[in-house]
PDB file of C-alpha atoms and ligand atoms in Angstrom:
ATOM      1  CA  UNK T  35     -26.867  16.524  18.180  1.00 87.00           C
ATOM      2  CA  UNK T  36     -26.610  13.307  16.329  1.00 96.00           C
ATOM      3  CA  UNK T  37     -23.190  12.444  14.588  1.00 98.00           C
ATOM      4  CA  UNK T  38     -23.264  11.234  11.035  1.00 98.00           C
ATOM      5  CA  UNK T  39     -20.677   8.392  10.556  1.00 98.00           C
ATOM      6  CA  UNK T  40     -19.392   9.438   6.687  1.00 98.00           C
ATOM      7  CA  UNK T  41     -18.770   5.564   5.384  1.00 98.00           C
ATOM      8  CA  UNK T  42     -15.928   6.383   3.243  1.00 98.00           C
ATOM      9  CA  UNK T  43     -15.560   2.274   2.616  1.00 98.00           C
ATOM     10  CA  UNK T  44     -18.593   2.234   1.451  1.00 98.00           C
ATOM     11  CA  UNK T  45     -18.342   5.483  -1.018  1.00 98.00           C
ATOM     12  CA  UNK T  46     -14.589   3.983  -2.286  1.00 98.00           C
ATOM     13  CA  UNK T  47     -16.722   0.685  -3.076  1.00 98.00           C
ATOM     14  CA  UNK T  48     -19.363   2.719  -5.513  1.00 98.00           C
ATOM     15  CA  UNK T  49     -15.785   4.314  -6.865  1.00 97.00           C
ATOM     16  CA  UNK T  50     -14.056   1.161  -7.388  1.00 97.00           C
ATOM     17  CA  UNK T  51     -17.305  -0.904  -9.110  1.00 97.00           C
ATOM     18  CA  UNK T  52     -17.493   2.063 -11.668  1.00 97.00           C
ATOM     19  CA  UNK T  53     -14.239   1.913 -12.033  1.00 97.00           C
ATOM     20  CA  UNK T  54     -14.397  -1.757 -12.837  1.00 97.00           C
ATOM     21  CA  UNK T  55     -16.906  -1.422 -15.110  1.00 97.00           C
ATOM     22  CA  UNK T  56     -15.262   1.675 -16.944  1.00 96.00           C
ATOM     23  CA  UNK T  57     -12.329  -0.991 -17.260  1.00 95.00           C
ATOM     24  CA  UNK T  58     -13.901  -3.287 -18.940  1.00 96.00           C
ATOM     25  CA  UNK T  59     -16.068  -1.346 -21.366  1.00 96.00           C
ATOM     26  CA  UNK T  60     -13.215   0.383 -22.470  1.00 96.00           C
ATOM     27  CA  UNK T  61     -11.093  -3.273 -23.185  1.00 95.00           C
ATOM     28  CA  UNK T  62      -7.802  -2.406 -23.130  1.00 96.00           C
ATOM     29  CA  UNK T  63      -5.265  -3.137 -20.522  1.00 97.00           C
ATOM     30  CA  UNK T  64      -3.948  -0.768 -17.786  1.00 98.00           C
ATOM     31  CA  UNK T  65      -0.693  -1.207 -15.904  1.00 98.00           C
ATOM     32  CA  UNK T  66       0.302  -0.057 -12.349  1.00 98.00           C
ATOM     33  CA  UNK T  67       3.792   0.273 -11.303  1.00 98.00           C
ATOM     34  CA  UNK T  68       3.667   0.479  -6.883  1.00 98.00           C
ATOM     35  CA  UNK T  69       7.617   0.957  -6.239  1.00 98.00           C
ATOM     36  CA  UNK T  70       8.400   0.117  -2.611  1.00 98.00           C
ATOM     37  CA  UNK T  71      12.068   0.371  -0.878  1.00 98.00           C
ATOM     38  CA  UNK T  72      12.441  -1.052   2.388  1.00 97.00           C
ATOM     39  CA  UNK T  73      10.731  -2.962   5.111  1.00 94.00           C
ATOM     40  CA  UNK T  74       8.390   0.017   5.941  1.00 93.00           C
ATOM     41  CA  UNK T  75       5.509  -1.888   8.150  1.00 92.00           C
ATOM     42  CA  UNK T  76       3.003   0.461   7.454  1.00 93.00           C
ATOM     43  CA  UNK T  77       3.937   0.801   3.986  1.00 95.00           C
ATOM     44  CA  UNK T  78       3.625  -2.845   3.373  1.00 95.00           C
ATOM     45  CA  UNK T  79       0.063  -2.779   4.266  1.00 94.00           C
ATOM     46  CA  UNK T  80      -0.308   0.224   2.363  1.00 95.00           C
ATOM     47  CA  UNK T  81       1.052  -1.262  -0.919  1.00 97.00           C
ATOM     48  CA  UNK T  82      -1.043  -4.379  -0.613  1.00 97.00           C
ATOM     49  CA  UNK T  83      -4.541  -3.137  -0.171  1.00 96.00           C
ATOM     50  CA  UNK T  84      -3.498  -0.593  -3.807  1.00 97.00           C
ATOM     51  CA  UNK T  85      -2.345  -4.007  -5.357  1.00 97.00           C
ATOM     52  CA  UNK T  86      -5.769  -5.388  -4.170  1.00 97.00           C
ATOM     53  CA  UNK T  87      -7.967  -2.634  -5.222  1.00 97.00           C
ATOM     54  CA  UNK T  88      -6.214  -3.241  -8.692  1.00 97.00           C
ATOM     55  CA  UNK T  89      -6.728  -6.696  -9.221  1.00 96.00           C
ATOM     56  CA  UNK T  90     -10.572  -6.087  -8.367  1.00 95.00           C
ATOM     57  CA  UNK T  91     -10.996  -3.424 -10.791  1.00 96.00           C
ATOM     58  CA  UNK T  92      -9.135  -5.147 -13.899  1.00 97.00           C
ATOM     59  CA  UNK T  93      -5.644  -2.850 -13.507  1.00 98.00           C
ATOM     60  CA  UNK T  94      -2.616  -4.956 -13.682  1.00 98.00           C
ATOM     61  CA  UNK T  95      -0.491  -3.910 -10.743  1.00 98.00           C
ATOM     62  CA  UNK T  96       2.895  -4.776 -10.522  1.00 98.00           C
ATOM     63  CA  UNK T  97       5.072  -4.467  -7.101  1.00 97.00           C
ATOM     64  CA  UNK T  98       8.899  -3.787  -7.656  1.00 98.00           C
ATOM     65  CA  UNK T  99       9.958  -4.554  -3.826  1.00 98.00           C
ATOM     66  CA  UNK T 100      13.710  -2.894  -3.711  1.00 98.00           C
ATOM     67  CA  UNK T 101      15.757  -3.303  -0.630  1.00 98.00           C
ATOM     68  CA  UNK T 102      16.573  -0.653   1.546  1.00 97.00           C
ATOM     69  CA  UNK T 103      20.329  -0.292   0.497  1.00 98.00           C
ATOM     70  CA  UNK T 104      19.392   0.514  -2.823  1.00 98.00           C
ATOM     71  CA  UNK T 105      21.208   3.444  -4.027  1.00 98.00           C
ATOM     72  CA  UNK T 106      19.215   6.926  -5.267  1.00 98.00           C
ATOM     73  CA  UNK T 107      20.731   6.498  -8.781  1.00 98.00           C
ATOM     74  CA  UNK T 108      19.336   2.878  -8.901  1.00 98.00           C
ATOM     75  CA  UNK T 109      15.803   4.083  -7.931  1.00 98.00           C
ATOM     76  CA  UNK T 110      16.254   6.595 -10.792  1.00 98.00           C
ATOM     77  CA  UNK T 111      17.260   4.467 -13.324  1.00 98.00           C
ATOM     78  CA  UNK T 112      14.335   1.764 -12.422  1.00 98.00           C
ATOM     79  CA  UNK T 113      11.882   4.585 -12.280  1.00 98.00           C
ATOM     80  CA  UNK T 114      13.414   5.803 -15.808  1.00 98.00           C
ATOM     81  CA  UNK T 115      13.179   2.439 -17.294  1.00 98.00           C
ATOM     82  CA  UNK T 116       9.200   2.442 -15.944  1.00 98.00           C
ATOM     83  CA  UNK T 117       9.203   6.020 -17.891  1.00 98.00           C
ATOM     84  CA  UNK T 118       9.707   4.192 -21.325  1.00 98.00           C
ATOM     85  CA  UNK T 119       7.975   1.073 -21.021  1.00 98.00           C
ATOM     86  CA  UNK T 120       4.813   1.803 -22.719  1.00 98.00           C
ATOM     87  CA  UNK T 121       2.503  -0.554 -20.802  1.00 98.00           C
ATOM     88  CA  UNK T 122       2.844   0.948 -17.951  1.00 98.00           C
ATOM     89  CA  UNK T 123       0.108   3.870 -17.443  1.00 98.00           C
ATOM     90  CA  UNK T 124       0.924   4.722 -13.803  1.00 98.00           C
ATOM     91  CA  UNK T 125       4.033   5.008 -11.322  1.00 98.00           C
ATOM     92  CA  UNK T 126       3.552   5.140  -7.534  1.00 98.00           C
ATOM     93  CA  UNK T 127       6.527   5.263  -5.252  1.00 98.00           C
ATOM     94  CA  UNK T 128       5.290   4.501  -1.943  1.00 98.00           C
ATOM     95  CA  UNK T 129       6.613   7.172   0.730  1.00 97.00           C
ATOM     96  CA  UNK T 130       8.325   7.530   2.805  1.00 96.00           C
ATOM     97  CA  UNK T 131      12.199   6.681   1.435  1.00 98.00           C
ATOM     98  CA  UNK T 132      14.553   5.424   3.035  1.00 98.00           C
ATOM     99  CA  UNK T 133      17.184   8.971   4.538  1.00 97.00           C
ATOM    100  CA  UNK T 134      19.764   8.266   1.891  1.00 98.00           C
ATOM    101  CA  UNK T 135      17.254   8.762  -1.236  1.00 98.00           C
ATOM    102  CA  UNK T 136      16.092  12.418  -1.816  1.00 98.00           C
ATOM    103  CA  UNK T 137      11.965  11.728  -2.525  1.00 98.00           C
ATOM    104  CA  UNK T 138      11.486  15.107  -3.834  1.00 97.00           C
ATOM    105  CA  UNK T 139      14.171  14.262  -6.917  1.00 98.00           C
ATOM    106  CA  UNK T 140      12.443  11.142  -7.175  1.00 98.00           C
ATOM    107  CA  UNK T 141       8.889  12.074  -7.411  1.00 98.00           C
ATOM    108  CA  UNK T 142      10.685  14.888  -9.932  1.00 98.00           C
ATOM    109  CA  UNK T 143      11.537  12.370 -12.382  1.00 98.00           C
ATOM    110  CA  UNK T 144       8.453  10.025 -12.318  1.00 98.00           C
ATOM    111  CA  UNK T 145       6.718  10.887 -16.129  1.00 98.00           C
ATOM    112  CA  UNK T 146       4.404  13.950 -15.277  1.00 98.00           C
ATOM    113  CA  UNK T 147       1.499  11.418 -16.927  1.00 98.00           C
ATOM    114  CA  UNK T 148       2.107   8.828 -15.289  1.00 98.00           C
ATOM    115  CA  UNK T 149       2.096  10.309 -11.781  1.00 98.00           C
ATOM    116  CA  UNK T 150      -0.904   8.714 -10.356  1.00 98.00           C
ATOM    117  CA  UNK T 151      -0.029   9.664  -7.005  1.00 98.00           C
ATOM    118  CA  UNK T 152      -0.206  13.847  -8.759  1.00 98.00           C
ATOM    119  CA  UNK T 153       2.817  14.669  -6.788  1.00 98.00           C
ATOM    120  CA  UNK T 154       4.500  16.490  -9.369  1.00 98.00           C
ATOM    121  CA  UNK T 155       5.477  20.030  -9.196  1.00 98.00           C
ATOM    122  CA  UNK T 156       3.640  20.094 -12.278  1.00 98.00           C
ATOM    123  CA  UNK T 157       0.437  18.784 -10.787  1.00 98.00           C
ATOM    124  CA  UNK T 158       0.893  20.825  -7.904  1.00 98.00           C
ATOM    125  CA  UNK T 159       1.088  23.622  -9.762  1.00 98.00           C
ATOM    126  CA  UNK T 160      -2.196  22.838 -12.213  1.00 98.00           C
ATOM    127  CA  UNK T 161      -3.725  22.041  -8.636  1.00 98.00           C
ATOM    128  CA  UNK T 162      -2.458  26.031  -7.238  1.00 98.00           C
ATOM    129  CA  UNK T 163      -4.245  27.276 -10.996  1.00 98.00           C
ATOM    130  CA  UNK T 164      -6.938  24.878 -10.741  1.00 98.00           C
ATOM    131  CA  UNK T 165      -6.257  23.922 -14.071  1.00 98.00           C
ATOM    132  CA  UNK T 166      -7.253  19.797 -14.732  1.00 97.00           C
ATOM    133  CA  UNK T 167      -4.553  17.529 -13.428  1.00 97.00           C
ATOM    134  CA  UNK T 168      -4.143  14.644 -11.662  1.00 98.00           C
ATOM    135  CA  UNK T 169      -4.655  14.995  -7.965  1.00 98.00           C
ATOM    136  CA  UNK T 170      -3.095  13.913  -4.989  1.00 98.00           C
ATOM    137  CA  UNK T 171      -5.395  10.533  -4.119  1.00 98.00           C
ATOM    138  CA  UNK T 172      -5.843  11.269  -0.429  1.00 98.00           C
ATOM    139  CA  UNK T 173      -7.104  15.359  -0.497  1.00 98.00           C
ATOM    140  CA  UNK T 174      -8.953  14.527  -3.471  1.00 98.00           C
ATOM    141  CA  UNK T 175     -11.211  11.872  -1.704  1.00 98.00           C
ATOM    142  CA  UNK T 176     -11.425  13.743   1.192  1.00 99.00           C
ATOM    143  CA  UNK T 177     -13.071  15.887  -1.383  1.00 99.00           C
ATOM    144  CA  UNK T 178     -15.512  13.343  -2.391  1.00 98.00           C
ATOM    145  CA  UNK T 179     -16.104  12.444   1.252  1.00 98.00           C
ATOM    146  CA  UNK T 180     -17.192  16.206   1.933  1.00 98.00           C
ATOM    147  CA  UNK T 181     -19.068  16.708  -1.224  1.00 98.00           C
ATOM    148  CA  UNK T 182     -21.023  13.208  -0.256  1.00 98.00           C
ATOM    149  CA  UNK T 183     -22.538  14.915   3.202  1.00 98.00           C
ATOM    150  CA  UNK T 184     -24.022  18.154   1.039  1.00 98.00           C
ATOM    151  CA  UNK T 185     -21.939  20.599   2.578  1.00 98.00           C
ATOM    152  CA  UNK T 186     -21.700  23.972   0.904  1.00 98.00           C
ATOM    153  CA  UNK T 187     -18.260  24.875   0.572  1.00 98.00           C
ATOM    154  CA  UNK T 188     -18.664  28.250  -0.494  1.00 98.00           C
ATOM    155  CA  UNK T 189     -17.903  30.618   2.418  1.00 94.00           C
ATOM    156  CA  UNK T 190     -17.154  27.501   5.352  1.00 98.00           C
ATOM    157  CA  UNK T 191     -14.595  28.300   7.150  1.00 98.00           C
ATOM    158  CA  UNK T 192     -12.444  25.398   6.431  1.00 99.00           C
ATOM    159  CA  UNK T 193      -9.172  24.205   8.654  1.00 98.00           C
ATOM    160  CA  UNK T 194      -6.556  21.721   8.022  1.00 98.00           C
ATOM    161  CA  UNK T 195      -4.329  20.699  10.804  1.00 98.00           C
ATOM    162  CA  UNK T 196      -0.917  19.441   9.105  1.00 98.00           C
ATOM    163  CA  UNK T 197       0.339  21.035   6.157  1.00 97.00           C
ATOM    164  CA  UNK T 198       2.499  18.301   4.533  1.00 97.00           C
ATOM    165  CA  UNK T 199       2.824  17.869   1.151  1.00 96.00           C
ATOM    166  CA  UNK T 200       0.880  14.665   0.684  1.00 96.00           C
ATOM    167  CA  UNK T 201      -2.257  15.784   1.946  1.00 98.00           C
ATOM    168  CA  UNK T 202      -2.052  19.119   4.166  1.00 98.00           C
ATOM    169  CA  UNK T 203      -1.151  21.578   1.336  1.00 98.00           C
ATOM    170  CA  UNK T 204      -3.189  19.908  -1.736  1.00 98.00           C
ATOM    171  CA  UNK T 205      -6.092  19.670   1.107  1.00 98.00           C
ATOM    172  CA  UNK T 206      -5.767  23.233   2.101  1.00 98.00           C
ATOM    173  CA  UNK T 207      -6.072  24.400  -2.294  1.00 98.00           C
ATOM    174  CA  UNK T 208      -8.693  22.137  -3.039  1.00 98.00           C
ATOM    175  CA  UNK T 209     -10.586  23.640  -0.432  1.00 98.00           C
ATOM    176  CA  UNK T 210      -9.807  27.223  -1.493  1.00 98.00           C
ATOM    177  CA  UNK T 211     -10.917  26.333  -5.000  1.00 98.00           C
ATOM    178  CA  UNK T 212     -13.831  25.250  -3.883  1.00 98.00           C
ATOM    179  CA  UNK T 213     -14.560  28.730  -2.243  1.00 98.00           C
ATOM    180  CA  UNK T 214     -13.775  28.262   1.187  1.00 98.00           C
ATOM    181  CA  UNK T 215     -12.033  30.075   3.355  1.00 98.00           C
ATOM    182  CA  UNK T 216      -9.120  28.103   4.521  1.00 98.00           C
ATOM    183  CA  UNK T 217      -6.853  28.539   7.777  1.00 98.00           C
ATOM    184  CA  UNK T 218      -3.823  25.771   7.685  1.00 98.00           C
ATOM    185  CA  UNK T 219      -2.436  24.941  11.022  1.00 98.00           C
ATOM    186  CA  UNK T 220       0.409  22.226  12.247  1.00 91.00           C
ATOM    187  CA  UNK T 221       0.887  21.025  16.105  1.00 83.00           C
ATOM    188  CA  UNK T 222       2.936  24.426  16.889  1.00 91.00           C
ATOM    189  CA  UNK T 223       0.174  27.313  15.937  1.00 97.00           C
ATOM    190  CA  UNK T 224      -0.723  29.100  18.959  1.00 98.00           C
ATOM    191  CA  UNK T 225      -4.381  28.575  20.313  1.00 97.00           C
ATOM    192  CA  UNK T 226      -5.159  25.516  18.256  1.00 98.00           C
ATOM    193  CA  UNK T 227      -8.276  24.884  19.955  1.00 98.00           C
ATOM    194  CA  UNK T 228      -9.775  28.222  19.206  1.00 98.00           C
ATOM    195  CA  UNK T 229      -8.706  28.051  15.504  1.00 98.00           C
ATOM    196  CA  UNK T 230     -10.159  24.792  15.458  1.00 98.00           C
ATOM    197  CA  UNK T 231     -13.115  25.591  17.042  1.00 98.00           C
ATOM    198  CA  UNK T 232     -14.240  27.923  14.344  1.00 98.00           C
ATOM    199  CA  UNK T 233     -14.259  25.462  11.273  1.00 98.00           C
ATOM    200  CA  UNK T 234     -17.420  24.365   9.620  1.00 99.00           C
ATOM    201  CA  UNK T 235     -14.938  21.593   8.153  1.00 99.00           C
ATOM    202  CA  UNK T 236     -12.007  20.296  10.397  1.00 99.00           C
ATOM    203  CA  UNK T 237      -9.434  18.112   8.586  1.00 98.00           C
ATOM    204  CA  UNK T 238      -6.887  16.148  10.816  1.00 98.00           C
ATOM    205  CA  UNK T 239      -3.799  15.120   9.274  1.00 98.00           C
ATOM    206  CA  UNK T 240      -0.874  15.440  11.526  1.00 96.00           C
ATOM    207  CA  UNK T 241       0.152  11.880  12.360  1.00 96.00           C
ATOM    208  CA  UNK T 242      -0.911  11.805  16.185  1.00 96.00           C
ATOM    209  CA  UNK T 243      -3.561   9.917  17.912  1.00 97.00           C
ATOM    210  CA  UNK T 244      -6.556  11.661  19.724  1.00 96.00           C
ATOM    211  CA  UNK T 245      -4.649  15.034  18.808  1.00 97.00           C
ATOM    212  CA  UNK T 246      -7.937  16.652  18.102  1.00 98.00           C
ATOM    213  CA  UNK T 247     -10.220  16.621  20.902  1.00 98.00           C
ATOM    214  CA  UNK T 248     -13.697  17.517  21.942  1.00 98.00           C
ATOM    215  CA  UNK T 249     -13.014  20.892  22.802  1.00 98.00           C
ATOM    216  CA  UNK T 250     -10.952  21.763  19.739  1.00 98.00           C
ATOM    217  CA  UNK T 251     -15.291  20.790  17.727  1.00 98.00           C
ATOM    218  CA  UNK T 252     -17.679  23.560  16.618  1.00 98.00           C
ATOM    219  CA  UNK T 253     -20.725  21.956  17.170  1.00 98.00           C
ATOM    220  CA  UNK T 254     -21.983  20.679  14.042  1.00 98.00           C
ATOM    221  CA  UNK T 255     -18.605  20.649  12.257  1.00 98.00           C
ATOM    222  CA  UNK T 256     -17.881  18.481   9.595  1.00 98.00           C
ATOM    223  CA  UNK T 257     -14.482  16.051  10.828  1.00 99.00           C
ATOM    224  CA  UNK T 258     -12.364  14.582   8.258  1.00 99.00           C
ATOM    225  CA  UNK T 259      -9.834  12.574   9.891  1.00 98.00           C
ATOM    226  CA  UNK T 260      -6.815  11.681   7.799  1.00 98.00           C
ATOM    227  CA  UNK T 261      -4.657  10.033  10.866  1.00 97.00           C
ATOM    228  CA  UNK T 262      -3.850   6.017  10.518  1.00 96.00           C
ATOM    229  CA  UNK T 263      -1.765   5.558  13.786  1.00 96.00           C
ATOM    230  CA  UNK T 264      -1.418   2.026  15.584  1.00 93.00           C
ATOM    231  CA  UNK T 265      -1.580   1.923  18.896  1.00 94.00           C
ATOM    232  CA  UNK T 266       0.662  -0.006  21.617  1.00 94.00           C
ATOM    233  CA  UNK T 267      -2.382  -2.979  21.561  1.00 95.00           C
ATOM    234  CA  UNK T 268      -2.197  -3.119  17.450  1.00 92.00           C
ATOM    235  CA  UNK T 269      -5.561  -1.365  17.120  1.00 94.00           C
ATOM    236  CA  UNK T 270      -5.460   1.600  14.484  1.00 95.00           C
ATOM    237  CA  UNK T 271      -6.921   5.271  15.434  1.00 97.00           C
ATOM    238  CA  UNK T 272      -6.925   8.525  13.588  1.00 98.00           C
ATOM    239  CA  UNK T 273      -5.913  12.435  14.750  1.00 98.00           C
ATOM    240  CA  UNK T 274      -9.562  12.820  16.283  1.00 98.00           C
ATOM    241  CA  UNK T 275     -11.069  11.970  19.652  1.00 98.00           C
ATOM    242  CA  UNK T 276     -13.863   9.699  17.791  1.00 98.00           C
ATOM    243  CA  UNK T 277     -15.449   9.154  20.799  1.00 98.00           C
ATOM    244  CA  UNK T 278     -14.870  12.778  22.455  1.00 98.00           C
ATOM    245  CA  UNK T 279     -16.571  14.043  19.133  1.00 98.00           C
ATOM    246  CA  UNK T 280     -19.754  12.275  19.297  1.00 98.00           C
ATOM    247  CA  UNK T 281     -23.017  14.516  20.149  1.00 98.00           C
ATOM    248  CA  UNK T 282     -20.966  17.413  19.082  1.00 98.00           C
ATOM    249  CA  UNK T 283     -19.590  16.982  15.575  1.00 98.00           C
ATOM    250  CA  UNK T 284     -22.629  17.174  12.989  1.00 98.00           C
ATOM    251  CA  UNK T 285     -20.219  14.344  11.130  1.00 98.00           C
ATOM    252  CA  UNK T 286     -17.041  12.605  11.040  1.00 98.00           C
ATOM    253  CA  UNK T 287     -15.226  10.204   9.217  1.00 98.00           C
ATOM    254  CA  UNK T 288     -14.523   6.705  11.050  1.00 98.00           C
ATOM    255  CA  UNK T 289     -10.533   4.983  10.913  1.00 98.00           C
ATOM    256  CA  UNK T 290      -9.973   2.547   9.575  1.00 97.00           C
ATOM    257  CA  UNK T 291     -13.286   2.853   6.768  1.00 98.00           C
ATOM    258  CA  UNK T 292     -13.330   6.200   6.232  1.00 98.00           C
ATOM    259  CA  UNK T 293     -10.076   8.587   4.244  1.00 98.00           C
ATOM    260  CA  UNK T 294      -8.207   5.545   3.878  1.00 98.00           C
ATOM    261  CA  UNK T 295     -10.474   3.617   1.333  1.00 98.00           C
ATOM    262  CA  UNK T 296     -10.891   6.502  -0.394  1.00 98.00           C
ATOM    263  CA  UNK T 297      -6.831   7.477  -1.198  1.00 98.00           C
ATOM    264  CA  UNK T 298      -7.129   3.723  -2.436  1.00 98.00           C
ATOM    265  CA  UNK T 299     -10.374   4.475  -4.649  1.00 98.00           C
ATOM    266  CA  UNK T 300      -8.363   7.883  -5.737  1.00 98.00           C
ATOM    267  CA  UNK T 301      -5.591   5.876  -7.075  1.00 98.00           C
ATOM    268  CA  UNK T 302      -7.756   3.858  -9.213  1.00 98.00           C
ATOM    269  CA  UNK T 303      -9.145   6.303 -10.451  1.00 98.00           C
ATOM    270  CA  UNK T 304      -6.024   7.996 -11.491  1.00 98.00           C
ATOM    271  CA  UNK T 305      -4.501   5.375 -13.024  1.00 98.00           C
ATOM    272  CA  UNK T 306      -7.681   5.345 -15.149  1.00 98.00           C
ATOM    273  CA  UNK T 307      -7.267   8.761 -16.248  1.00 98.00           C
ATOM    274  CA  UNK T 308      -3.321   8.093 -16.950  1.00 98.00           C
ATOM    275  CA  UNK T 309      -4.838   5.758 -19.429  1.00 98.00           C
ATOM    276  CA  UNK T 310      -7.134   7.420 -21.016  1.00 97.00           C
ATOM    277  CA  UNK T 311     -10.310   6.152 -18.900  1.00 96.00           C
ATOM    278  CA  UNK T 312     -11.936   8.419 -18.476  1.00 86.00           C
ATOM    279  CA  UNK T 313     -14.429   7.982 -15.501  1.00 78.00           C
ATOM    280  CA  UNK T 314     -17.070  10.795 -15.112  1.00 71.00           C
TER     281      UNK T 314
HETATM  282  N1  LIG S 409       2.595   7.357   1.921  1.00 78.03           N
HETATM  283  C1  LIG S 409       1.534   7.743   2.651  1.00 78.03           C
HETATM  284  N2  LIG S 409       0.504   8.118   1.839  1.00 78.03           N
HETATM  285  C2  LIG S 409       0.957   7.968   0.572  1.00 78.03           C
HETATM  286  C3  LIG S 409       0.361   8.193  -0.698  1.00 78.03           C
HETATM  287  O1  LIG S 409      -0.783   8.621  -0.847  1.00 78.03           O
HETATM  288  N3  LIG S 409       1.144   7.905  -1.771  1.00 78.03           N
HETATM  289  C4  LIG S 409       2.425   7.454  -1.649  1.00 78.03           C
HETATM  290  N4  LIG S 409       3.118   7.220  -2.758  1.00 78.03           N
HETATM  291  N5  LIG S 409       2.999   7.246  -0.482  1.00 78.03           N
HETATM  292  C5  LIG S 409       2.270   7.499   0.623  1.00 78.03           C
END
C-alpha cells in the first residue's frame, strides 16, 4: 500500500496567507501577548516560530520573557494587567511552568476571550457541549489535517494515545463530535498494540520517540503524530515509527512539517477570532 505523506507545512501555509489577507482587509490592528517563564529549550523554539508566524500575518506579537524565579502572584498580576489592556486581543502562556507556579490557576485567570490557546475550563467545557469556542490550537489542526485526507469520521474507530490536557482530551472530543467512536489510551493501557491496531485514525501524543510501531498500524490507518522529541544527535522525531509505518499506514503525518505547523496556523487563527476576524 502506498503511504500518503499529509504536508501539514504546507496546509498551515494556505492557513496563514488567508489569514494574512483576512488581516489586512479587515485594517485594524491585532495584538498577541506569548508569556514565557524560564529557560525552557524547547519552549524557546516554540515561542519564536508563534512570534514569526505573527509578524508574517500582520499580528503584533509581543514576548514578555520572565525569569524563572518569578513568583505565581507576579505571573498573575502581569497576566491581569494583559486582562485590561485593551490592545491586546490574545494571551498565550507558553507551558510548561516552572514547579513553583500552579498552570491550572494561571490558565484560570487568563480573560476567557482572550484565551487563544482555548484552555479555559470555559472553552473546555463549550468544546465537551460542542457549543462555538475557541479551541485548543494543536487538536484543532489535527482536525484540519484529517479533514484534508477525506476521511469520513462518522463511525471510524478513532484512538488517541495520551490523554493530556493540551491535546489528548480536546483530541479525543473533537473526534467524538465529529461522530467517531473514540478509545483514549496512555503508555499504561493493557494490550496497546491491539487497541491500536483497530483505529481507522491513530493519534500519537505521548511524548516518546518511535513509541508507536509497525505492529501497533491497521493497514490503511490514518497516523497523526503529535510527538516533537529530540534525539541524542539533535535531530527531532515524533511518537510513530515513520519509517516502520510506511507500506502499511494508508497516511501519516511527517515531524517536523506536519502537527506542528499547524498548532502554529491554529494560533493565528485564534487570535483572529479573539479579535473579531473572523476567518471562514
Ligand atoms: N506547550 C506545548 N504545547 C503548547 C501549546 O499549544 N500552548 C502552550 N501555551 N504551551 C504549550
Amino acid at each position: 500500500m502506498q503511504t500518503n505523506i499529509i504536508n501539514g507545512k504546507e496546509i498551515a501555509n494556505q492557513l496563514l496567507t488567508t489569514a494574512a489577507e483576512k488581516m489586512a482587509a479587515a485594517g485594524k490592528p491585532v495584538g498577541l501577548a506569548v508569556v514565557i517563564v524560564g529557560e525552557n529549550a524547547a519552549s524557546q523554539v516554540y515561542v519564536r516560530n508563534k512570534v514569526n508566524a505573527c509578524a508574517k500575518t500582520g499580528i503584533s506579537s509581543t514576548r514578555y520573557d520572565l525569569p524563572e524565579t518569578l513568583s505565581e502572584a507576579e505571573l498573575l498580576a502581569q497576566i491581569h494587567a494583559l486582562n485590561a489592556d485593551d490592545s491586546v486581543h490574545g494571551i498565550l502562556v507558553q507551558l510548561p511552568l516552572p514547579k513553583h507556579i500552579d498552570a491550572e490557576k494561571v490558565l484560570e485567570t487568563i480573560a476567557v476571550e482572550k484565551d487563544v490557546d482555548g484552555f479555559h475550563t470555559t472553552h473546555m467545557g463549550r468544546l465537551v457541549a460542542d457549543l462555538p469556542s475557541l479551541r485548543p490550537c494543536t487538536p484543532a489542526g489535527c482536525m484540519l489535517l484529517l479533514q484534508s485526507t477525506g476521511v469520513n469520521l462518522a463511525g471510524a474507530n478513532a484512538v488517541v494515545v495520551g490523554r493530556s490536557h493540551i491535546v489528548g482530551k480536546p483530541m479525543a472530543i473533537m473526534l467524538i463530535n465529529a461522530g467517531a467512536t473514540v478509545t483514549v489510551c496512555n503508555s499504561k493501557t493493557k494490550d496497546l498494540a491491539a487497541v491500536c491496531r483497530n483505529a481507522d485514525v491513530l493519534v500519537a501524543a505521548v511524548g516518546r520517540a518511535n513509541f508507536i510501531t509497525k505492529d501497533m498500524i491497521k493497514p490503511g490507518a490514518i497516523v497523526i503524530d503529535v510527538g516533537i522529541n529530540r534525539l541524542e544527535d539533535g535531530s527531532i522525531t515524533g511518537d510513530v515509527d515513520f519509517a516502520g509505518a510506511q507500506g502499511i499506514a494508508g497516511a501519516i503525518t511527517p515531524v517536523p512539517g506536519g502537527v506542528g505547523p499547524m498548532t502554529i496556523a491554529m494560533l493565528v487563527h485564534n487570535t483572529l477570532s479573539a479579535a473579531d476576524i473572523v476567518l471562514t
